[in-house]
Amino acid sequence: MTTIKNVSALLLAAGVAAGLSACAPAGSATPDAEGDAATTCNVGISMPTRSLERWINDGEGLKEKLEAADCTVDLQYADNKTDQQISQIQNQVAGGAKILVVAAIDGQTLGPALEEAKSQDVQVIAYDRLINGTEAVDYYATFDNYKVGQLQGQFIEEQLGLADGKGPFNLEPFAGSPDDNNAAFFFAGAWDVLLPYVESGQLEVPSGKSPADNDGWKAIGILGWGSDDAQAEMDNRLQSFYTGGDKVDVVLSPNDSLALGIEASLNAAGYEPGTDWPLITGQDADVANVKAILADQQSMTVWKDTRELGGQVESMVAAIVAGDEVEVNDTETYDNGTKVVPSYLLDPVVVAKDDVESTLVESGFVAAADLGL
Ligand code: BGC
């Protein structure tokens, strides 16, 4: 992997420091007198919230990597508030950021702030979530979001034996935040697998909250991805539609924060792991959810190694700093309504109980001690 340190050292050793001007502040074409790359690699990182473990890991991991590569880094969290994210981005640009790495809260609303940034030669990398409706996004680094949902759908299909004709099972589907572009991909990936079984009657949805097609997902989306809201929604479904002794057999949860709320609701309703506890999907490998997997309260999570994503973004930043071509592996999928954003998609991985040690623990993503192992 190209690192910023390597790139800078190479360029400086070759006496072509001016090559770094690709990301030098407007009007200053070269690094400072000592040729210190840190003055040219000035990065603003904008993350959505500290309320979810994954974003804390993402933000801090990326900051550490970039600082180790001698970049100046400003990391901000926006408390899931769009206005706050916009003003943080504006402040980062005013403070000299030349590269922005943004995980958008609402993919639709950042256009004007980023267009202003672009007018000052700032390069914009969309992080994990696409930024929509604007030219002012240069690259996108993410996991294959459709595949995340597909893995959840296929897990359900395999565990329940749907391809062998088994059923009917009671399914309750959930979707992610309606303002998050990823949520549409997660749902589409899962629903492309599951909808045929809903149509054949092998999966029944007693609540009726069963989108007729992939585009209907927003009606079952949980705004802001909150655990409490998912819990309230599940409470409501259980109390309204499972009164006659019917049981939920399977819940499609797009991520771990929703799964946690759904699990709390099932627990309060008297479901018991190992007896009538339903199959539940998730995403992110948050510690609380990995513990739930070990305790048979969650069936799987889709693990996205955020260190890998950080490494990919570090490579993108290095290439921008060096004025090199930025490596991407998808130039078709992520149309933001204004342009198709060149993207680098990483591979998500299914983790079920038997895989926890060999994937999450062995790779150092989660410490065994944090899981009580
Ligand atoms: C991310 C997921 C995360 C969710 C809630 C999505 O955009 O891709 O990993 O669980 O946001 O924060």
Short mmCIF file of C-alpha atoms and ligand atoms in Angstrom, two decimals:
data_model
loop_
_atom_site.label_atom_id
_atom_site.label_comp_id
_atom_site.label_asym_id
_atom_site.label_seq_id
_atom_site.Cartn_x
_atom_site.Cartn_y
_atom_site.Cartn_z
CA MET A 1 0.00 0.00 0.00
CA THR A 2 1.28 3.49 -0.83
CA THR A 3 1.73 5.47 2.36
CA ILE A 4 1.97 9.19 2.65
CA LYS A 5 5.37 8.94 4.37
CA ASN A 6 6.75 6.81 1.55
CA VAL A 7 5.37 9.09 -1.11
CA SER A 8 6.77 12.19 0.55
CA ALA A 9 10.16 10.62 1.18
CA LEU A 10 10.40 9.46 -2.40
CA LEU A 11 9.41 12.77 -3.85
CA LEU A 12 11.67 14.74 -1.58
CA ALA A 13 14.63 12.42 -2.12
CA ALA A 14 14.21 12.81 -5.84
CA GLY A 15 14.19 16.55 -5.44
CA VAL A 16 10.71 16.89 -6.86
CA ALA A 17 9.07 18.30 -3.80
CA ALA A 18 7.10 20.68 -5.96
CA GLY A 19 5.16 17.62 -7.06
CA LEU A 20 3.35 17.86 -3.73
CA SER A 21 1.72 21.05 -4.86
CA ALA A 22 -1.30 18.99 -5.91
CA CYS A 23 -2.61 19.46 -2.41
CA ALA A 24 -0.65 22.47 -1.29
CA PRO A 25 -2.71 25.42 -0.10
CA ALA A 26 -3.71 27.74 -2.91
CA GLY A 27 -0.87 30.16 -3.53
CA SER A 28 1.77 28.02 -1.85
CA ALA A 29 3.09 25.60 -4.41
CA THR A 30 5.76 23.88 -2.33
CA PRO A 31 6.17 22.35 1.09
CA ASP A 32 7.78 24.47 3.81
CA ALA A 33 11.54 25.19 3.93
CA GLU A 34 12.39 21.83 5.47
CA GLY A 35 10.26 20.10 2.87
CA ASP A 36 7.95 18.87 5.61
CA ALA A 37 5.01 17.05 4.00
CA ALA A 38 2.89 17.76 7.07
CA THR A 39 2.18 21.28 5.85
CA THR A 40 0.75 19.95 2.62
CA CYS A 41 -1.27 17.07 3.97
CA ASN A 42 -3.92 18.89 5.94
CA VAL A 43 -6.99 16.73 6.43
CA GLY A 44 -10.38 17.47 7.95
CA ILE A 45 -12.26 14.34 9.03
CA SER A 46 -15.99 14.73 9.62
CA MET A 47 -17.76 11.82 11.32
CA PRO A 48 -21.49 11.58 12.07
CA THR A 49 -21.68 10.70 15.75
CA ARG A 50 -19.87 9.40 18.79
CA SER A 51 -22.96 7.50 19.86
CA LEU A 52 -22.02 4.44 17.80
CA GLU A 53 -18.87 2.48 18.47
CA ARG A 54 -18.03 2.05 14.81
CA TRP A 55 -17.68 5.79 14.13
CA ILE A 56 -15.42 6.27 17.14
CA ASN A 57 -13.17 3.49 15.85
CA ASP A 58 -13.31 4.84 12.30
CA GLY A 59 -12.47 8.41 13.25
CA GLU A 60 -9.72 7.68 15.72
CA GLY A 61 -8.18 4.93 13.62
CA LEU A 62 -7.99 7.14 10.54
CA LYS A 63 -6.63 10.12 12.48
CA GLU A 64 -3.88 7.94 13.96
CA LYS A 65 -2.90 6.58 10.55
CA LEU A 66 -2.78 10.01 8.93
CA GLU A 67 -0.87 11.58 11.80
CA ALA A 68 1.65 8.75 11.70
CA ALA A 69 2.11 9.77 8.07
CA ASP A 70 2.86 13.35 9.14
CA CYS A 71 -0.49 14.82 8.13
CA THR A 72 -2.22 17.57 10.08
CA VAL A 73 -5.61 16.20 11.07
CA ASP A 74 -8.74 17.76 12.50
CA LEU A 75 -11.33 15.16 13.55
CA GLN A 76 -14.87 16.30 14.31
CA TYR A 77 -18.04 14.46 15.29
CA ALA A 78 -21.40 16.07 14.52
CA ASP A 79 -23.78 14.48 17.02
CA ASN A 80 -25.96 13.23 14.13
CA LYS A 81 -26.97 16.85 13.41
CA THR A 82 -26.65 17.96 9.81
CA ASP A 83 -26.25 21.68 10.61
CA GLN A 84 -23.44 20.87 12.99
CA GLN A 85 -21.70 18.76 10.35
CA ILE A 86 -21.97 21.58 7.80
CA SER A 87 -20.48 24.17 10.14
CA GLN A 88 -17.72 21.80 11.20
CA ILE A 89 -16.79 21.27 7.54
CA GLN A 90 -16.83 25.02 6.91
CA ASN A 91 -14.55 25.56 9.91
CA GLN A 92 -12.17 22.86 8.72
CA VAL A 93 -11.85 24.53 5.33
CA ALA A 94 -11.40 27.94 6.93
CA GLY A 95 -8.73 26.35 9.13
CA GLY A 96 -6.71 25.22 6.11
CA ALA A 97 -7.90 21.68 5.39
CA LYS A 98 -6.98 20.69 1.85
CA ILE A 99 -8.53 17.23 1.90
CA LEU A 100 -11.90 16.47 3.48
CA VAL A 101 -12.93 12.97 4.51
CA VAL A 102 -16.64 13.03 5.20
CA ALA A 103 -19.03 10.38 6.51
CA ALA A 104 -22.28 12.23 5.83
CA ILE A 105 -25.18 12.26 8.25
CA ASP A 106 -27.59 13.19 5.49
CA GLY A 107 -26.13 12.46 2.08
CA GLN A 108 -28.34 15.11 0.45
CA THR A 109 -27.47 18.23 2.38
CA LEU A 110 -23.72 18.75 2.15
CA GLY A 111 -23.53 19.99 -1.46
CA PRO A 112 -23.27 23.77 -0.91
CA ALA A 113 -20.63 23.47 1.85
CA LEU A 114 -18.56 21.10 -0.28
CA GLU A 115 -18.94 23.22 -3.43
CA GLU A 116 -17.56 26.14 -1.43
CA ALA A 117 -14.67 23.90 -0.31
CA LYS A 118 -13.98 22.82 -3.90
CA SER A 119 -13.77 26.45 -4.96
CA GLN A 120 -10.73 26.56 -2.65
CA ASP A 121 -9.15 23.48 -4.25
CA VAL A 122 -10.11 21.12 -1.50
CA GLN A 123 -10.36 17.44 -2.47
CA VAL A 124 -13.34 15.58 -1.06
CA ILE A 125 -13.46 11.89 -0.15
CA ALA A 126 -16.85 10.47 0.83
CA TYR A 127 -16.23 8.02 3.64
CA ASP A 128 -18.46 4.95 4.01
CA ARG A 129 -21.60 6.91 2.95
CA LEU A 130 -22.07 8.55 -0.43
CA ILE A 131 -22.66 12.30 -0.72
CA ASN A 132 -25.48 12.97 -3.15
CA GLY A 133 -26.59 15.62 -5.61
CA THR A 134 -23.28 17.44 -6.06
CA GLU A 135 -20.19 17.50 -8.30
CA ALA A 136 -18.15 18.33 -5.22
CA VAL A 137 -17.17 14.81 -4.27
CA ASP A 138 -14.05 13.36 -5.82
CA TYR A 139 -13.83 9.81 -4.47
CA TYR A 140 -15.80 7.35 -2.38
CA ALA A 141 -14.31 4.70 -0.11
CA THR A 142 -16.69 2.17 1.40
CA PHE A 143 -17.58 -1.46 1.85
CA ASP A 144 -19.74 -3.08 -0.79
CA ASN A 145 -23.04 -1.95 0.71
CA TYR A 146 -25.28 -4.07 -1.53
CA LYS A 147 -23.23 -7.11 -0.56
CA VAL A 148 -23.72 -6.33 3.15
CA GLY A 149 -27.48 -6.74 2.70
CA GLN A 150 -27.05 -9.69 0.38
CA LEU A 151 -24.97 -11.50 3.02
CA GLN A 152 -27.73 -10.89 5.59
CA GLY A 153 -30.39 -12.19 3.20
CA GLN A 154 -28.35 -15.24 2.23
CA PHE A 155 -27.65 -16.03 5.88
CA ILE A 156 -31.40 -16.07 6.56
CA GLU A 157 -32.02 -18.13 3.43
CA GLU A 158 -29.45 -20.74 4.45
CA GLN A 159 -30.28 -20.94 8.14
CA LEU A 160 -33.99 -21.40 7.49
CA GLY A 161 -33.55 -23.75 4.53
CA LEU A 162 -35.65 -21.51 2.31
CA ALA A 163 -34.03 -22.74 -0.90
CA ASP A 164 -35.14 -26.25 0.13
CA GLY A 165 -38.72 -25.09 0.35
CA LYS A 166 -38.96 -24.81 4.15
CA GLY A 167 -41.45 -22.47 5.81
CA PRO A 168 -43.61 -20.63 6.50
CA PHE A 169 -41.65 -18.47 8.95
CA ASN A 170 -42.67 -15.18 10.53
CA LEU A 171 -40.31 -12.43 9.40
CA GLU A 172 -40.07 -8.85 10.66
CA PRO A 173 -37.94 -6.68 8.35
CA PHE A 174 -36.30 -3.42 9.42
CA ALA A 175 -34.37 -0.88 7.34
CA GLY A 176 -31.80 1.81 8.16
CA SER A 177 -32.05 5.57 8.34
CA PRO A 178 -34.00 7.06 5.40
CA ASP A 179 -31.41 9.87 5.04
CA ASP A 180 -28.49 7.43 4.73
CA ASN A 181 -27.69 6.42 1.15
CA ASN A 182 -26.19 3.13 2.37
CA ALA A 183 -29.48 2.02 3.87
CA ALA A 184 -31.06 1.69 0.40
CA PHE A 185 -28.23 -0.61 -0.71
CA PHE A 186 -28.39 -2.72 2.46
CA PHE A 187 -32.11 -3.22 2.00
CA ALA A 188 -31.91 -3.95 -1.72
CA GLY A 189 -29.18 -6.56 -1.16
CA ALA A 190 -31.25 -8.37 1.46
CA TRP A 191 -34.63 -7.95 -0.21
CA ASP A 192 -33.43 -9.28 -3.55
CA VAL A 193 -32.79 -12.54 -1.70
CA LEU A 194 -35.84 -12.52 0.61
CA LEU A 195 -38.70 -10.98 -1.38
CA PRO A 196 -39.19 -14.08 -3.59
CA TYR A 197 -39.77 -16.11 -0.40
CA VAL A 198 -42.27 -13.52 0.85
CA GLU A 199 -44.03 -13.79 -2.47
CA SER A 200 -44.04 -17.60 -2.32
CA GLY A 201 -45.44 -17.53 1.22
CA GLN A 202 -42.38 -19.20 2.81
CA LEU A 203 -41.82 -15.95 4.69
CA GLU A 204 -44.84 -14.25 6.21
CA VAL A 205 -44.78 -10.77 7.69
CA PRO A 206 -47.54 -10.58 10.35
CA SER A 207 -47.01 -6.82 10.88
CA GLY A 208 -47.61 -6.19 7.19
CA LYS A 209 -44.41 -4.10 7.16
CA SER A 210 -43.19 -5.79 4.04
CA PRO A 211 -42.15 -3.47 1.20
CA ALA A 212 -43.57 -4.60 -2.14
CA ASP A 213 -40.25 -3.75 -3.80
CA ASN A 214 -36.78 -2.43 -2.96
CA ASP A 215 -37.89 1.18 -3.29
CA GLY A 216 -40.37 0.81 -0.44
CA TRP A 217 -37.70 0.51 2.24
CA LYS A 218 -38.02 4.02 3.70
CA ALA A 219 -41.44 3.15 5.14
CA ILE A 220 -39.72 0.71 7.52
CA GLY A 221 -36.54 2.80 8.03
CA ILE A 222 -35.45 3.86 11.51
CA LEU A 223 -34.39 7.51 11.29
CA GLY A 224 -30.96 8.10 12.83
CA TRP A 225 -30.30 4.37 13.33
CA GLY A 226 -31.28 4.61 17.02
CA SER A 227 -31.49 1.48 19.20
CA ASP A 228 -34.31 3.00 21.26
CA ASP A 229 -36.42 3.70 18.18
CA ALA A 230 -35.86 0.17 16.88
CA GLN A 231 -36.88 -1.17 20.29
CA ALA A 232 -40.05 0.92 20.30
CA GLU A 233 -40.91 -0.24 16.78
CA MET A 234 -40.37 -3.89 17.71
CA ASP A 235 -42.43 -3.44 20.91
CA ASN A 236 -45.20 -2.05 18.79
CA ARG A 237 -45.09 -4.91 16.29
CA LEU A 238 -45.02 -7.56 19.03
CA GLN A 239 -47.87 -5.97 20.96
CA SER A 240 -50.04 -5.36 17.90
CA PHE A 241 -49.46 -8.39 15.71
CA TYR A 242 -48.28 -11.26 17.90
CA THR A 243 -51.14 -11.44 20.36
CA GLY A 244 -52.48 -14.91 19.58
CA GLY A 245 -49.36 -16.84 20.64
CA ASP A 246 -47.65 -16.36 17.27
CA LYS A 247 -43.88 -16.00 17.47
CA VAL A 248 -41.35 -14.09 15.43
CA ASP A 249 -38.98 -16.53 13.73
CA VAL A 250 -36.62 -14.12 12.01
CA VAL A 251 -35.75 -10.42 12.06
CA LEU A 252 -33.90 -8.71 9.23
CA SER A 253 -31.93 -6.01 11.04
CA PRO A 254 -29.63 -3.97 8.80
CA ASN A 255 -27.10 -3.19 11.53
CA ASP A 256 -26.03 -3.77 15.11
CA SER A 257 -27.52 -0.65 16.69
CA LEU A 258 -30.98 -1.65 15.49
CA ALA A 259 -30.38 -5.28 16.45
CA LEU A 260 -29.60 -4.21 20.03
CA GLY A 261 -32.96 -2.45 20.36
CA ILE A 262 -34.81 -5.36 18.76
CA GLU A 263 -33.10 -7.78 21.14
CA ALA A 264 -34.08 -5.66 24.16
CA SER A 265 -37.67 -5.71 22.96
CA LEU A 266 -37.70 -9.50 22.50
CA ASN A 267 -36.17 -9.92 25.91
CA ALA A 268 -38.86 -7.76 27.52
CA ALA A 269 -41.52 -9.77 25.68
CA GLY A 270 -40.23 -12.97 27.25
CA TYR A 271 -38.41 -14.59 24.31
CA GLU A 272 -35.61 -16.87 25.49
CA PRO A 273 -32.29 -17.63 23.78
CA GLY A 274 -32.02 -21.29 22.89
CA THR A 275 -35.80 -21.82 22.87
CA ASP A 276 -37.96 -19.36 20.93
CA TRP A 277 -35.41 -16.61 20.25
CA PRO A 278 -35.58 -15.60 16.56
CA LEU A 279 -32.80 -15.47 14.03
CA ILE A 280 -31.46 -11.88 13.95
CA THR A 281 -28.98 -10.28 11.58
CA GLY A 282 -26.68 -7.30 12.16
CA GLN A 283 -23.73 -5.33 10.85
CA ASP A 284 -20.58 -3.70 12.31
CA ALA A 285 -19.37 -6.21 14.92
CA ASP A 286 -19.93 -3.78 17.79
CA VAL A 287 -18.73 -5.29 21.06
CA ALA A 288 -22.22 -5.40 22.63
CA ASN A 289 -23.50 -7.30 19.60
CA VAL A 290 -20.59 -9.71 19.48
CA LYS A 291 -21.40 -10.49 23.11
CA ALA A 292 -25.01 -11.00 22.07
CA ILE A 293 -23.82 -13.43 19.38
CA LEU A 294 -21.85 -15.39 21.97
CA ALA A 295 -24.96 -15.42 24.21
CA ASP A 296 -27.20 -16.70 21.35
CA GLN A 297 -29.17 -13.47 21.21
CA GLN A 298 -27.96 -12.47 17.75
CA SER A 299 -27.25 -14.85 14.89
CA MET A 300 -24.66 -12.96 12.89
CA THR A 301 -23.11 -9.63 12.16
CA VAL A 302 -21.57 -8.38 8.92
CA TRP A 303 -18.09 -7.30 9.84
CA LYS A 304 -16.56 -4.36 8.06
CA ASP A 305 -12.99 -4.01 9.23
CA THR A 306 -12.84 -0.27 9.69
CA ARG A 307 -9.04 -0.46 9.86
CA GLU A 308 -9.08 -1.60 6.22
CA LEU A 309 -11.31 1.30 5.25
CA GLY A 310 -8.97 3.68 7.07
CA GLY A 311 -6.02 2.14 5.20
CA GLN A 312 -7.78 2.65 1.89
CA VAL A 313 -8.52 6.27 2.66
CA GLU A 314 -4.93 6.77 3.78
CA SER A 315 -3.84 5.47 0.34
CA MET A 316 -6.24 7.84 -1.37
CA VAL A 317 -4.90 10.77 0.63
CA ALA A 318 -1.32 9.71 -0.17
CA ALA A 319 -2.09 9.61 -3.87
CA ILE A 320 -3.76 13.03 -3.75
CA VAL A 321 -0.80 14.47 -1.86
CA ALA A 322 1.59 13.00 -4.43
CA GLY A 323 -0.52 14.15 -7.36
CA ASP A 324 -0.86 10.50 -8.40
CA GLU A 325 -3.89 8.75 -9.77
CA VAL A 326 -6.17 7.58 -6.97
CA GLU A 327 -6.86 3.83 -7.06
CA VAL A 328 -10.53 2.88 -7.41
CA ASN A 329 -12.23 -0.43 -8.26
CA ASP A 330 -15.77 0.66 -9.14
CA THR A 331 -16.73 3.41 -11.56
CA GLU A 332 -20.36 2.41 -12.16
CA THR A 333 -22.34 1.72 -9.01
CA TYR A 334 -22.39 4.96 -7.06
CA ASP A 335 -24.26 7.54 -9.08
CA ASN A 336 -24.96 10.43 -6.72
CA GLY A 337 -27.55 11.98 -9.02
CA THR A 338 -25.02 14.43 -10.46
CA LYS A 339 -22.06 12.19 -11.24
CA VAL A 340 -20.88 8.63 -10.87
CA VAL A 341 -18.38 8.86 -8.05
CA PRO A 342 -15.21 6.77 -8.54
CA SER A 343 -15.24 4.33 -5.65
CA TYR A 344 -13.13 1.80 -3.83
CA LEU A 345 -15.31 -1.00 -2.45
CA LEU A 346 -14.02 -3.31 0.27
CA ASP A 347 -15.37 -6.76 1.07
CA PRO A 348 -17.65 -7.29 4.08
CA VAL A 349 -17.44 -10.59 6.01
CA VAL A 350 -20.11 -12.65 7.80
CA VAL A 351 -19.36 -13.42 11.45
CA ALA A 352 -21.48 -15.97 13.33
CA LYS A 353 -20.79 -17.50 16.74
CA ASP A 354 -18.21 -20.00 15.48
CA ASP A 355 -16.25 -17.31 13.63
CA VAL A 356 -15.85 -14.80 16.45
CA GLU A 357 -12.45 -16.04 17.61
CA SER A 358 -10.98 -16.75 14.17
CA THR A 359 -12.02 -13.42 12.66
CA LEU A 360 -12.65 -10.65 15.18
CA VAL A 361 -10.36 -11.75 17.98
CA GLU A 362 -7.45 -13.13 15.95
CA SER A 363 -7.30 -10.05 13.78
CA GLY A 364 -7.22 -7.87 16.89
CA PHE A 365 -10.44 -6.07 15.94
CA VAL A 366 -12.00 -6.98 19.30
CA ALA A 367 -10.00 -7.94 22.40
CA ALA A 368 -10.85 -11.34 23.87
CA ALA A 369 -11.04 -9.70 27.30
CA ASP A 370 -13.74 -7.30 26.11
CA LEU A 371 -15.84 -10.32 25.18
CA GLY A 372 -15.20 -12.11 28.45
CA LEU A 373 -13.23 -14.82 26.57
C1 BGC B 1 -22.88 2.39 8.06
C2 BGC B 1 -23.11 1.25 9.01
C3 BGC B 1 -23.68 1.78 10.31
C4 BGC B 1 -24.83 2.74 10.09
C5 BGC B 1 -25.25 3.44 11.36
C6 BGC B 1 -24.15 3.17 7.89
O1 BGC B 1 -23.99 4.18 6.97
O2 BGC B 1 -22.41 1.90 6.82
O3 BGC B 1 -21.91 0.57 9.24
O4 BGC B 1 -24.14 0.72 11.11
O5 BGC B 1 -24.48 3.72 9.13
O6 BGC B 1 -24.26 4.27 11.83
#
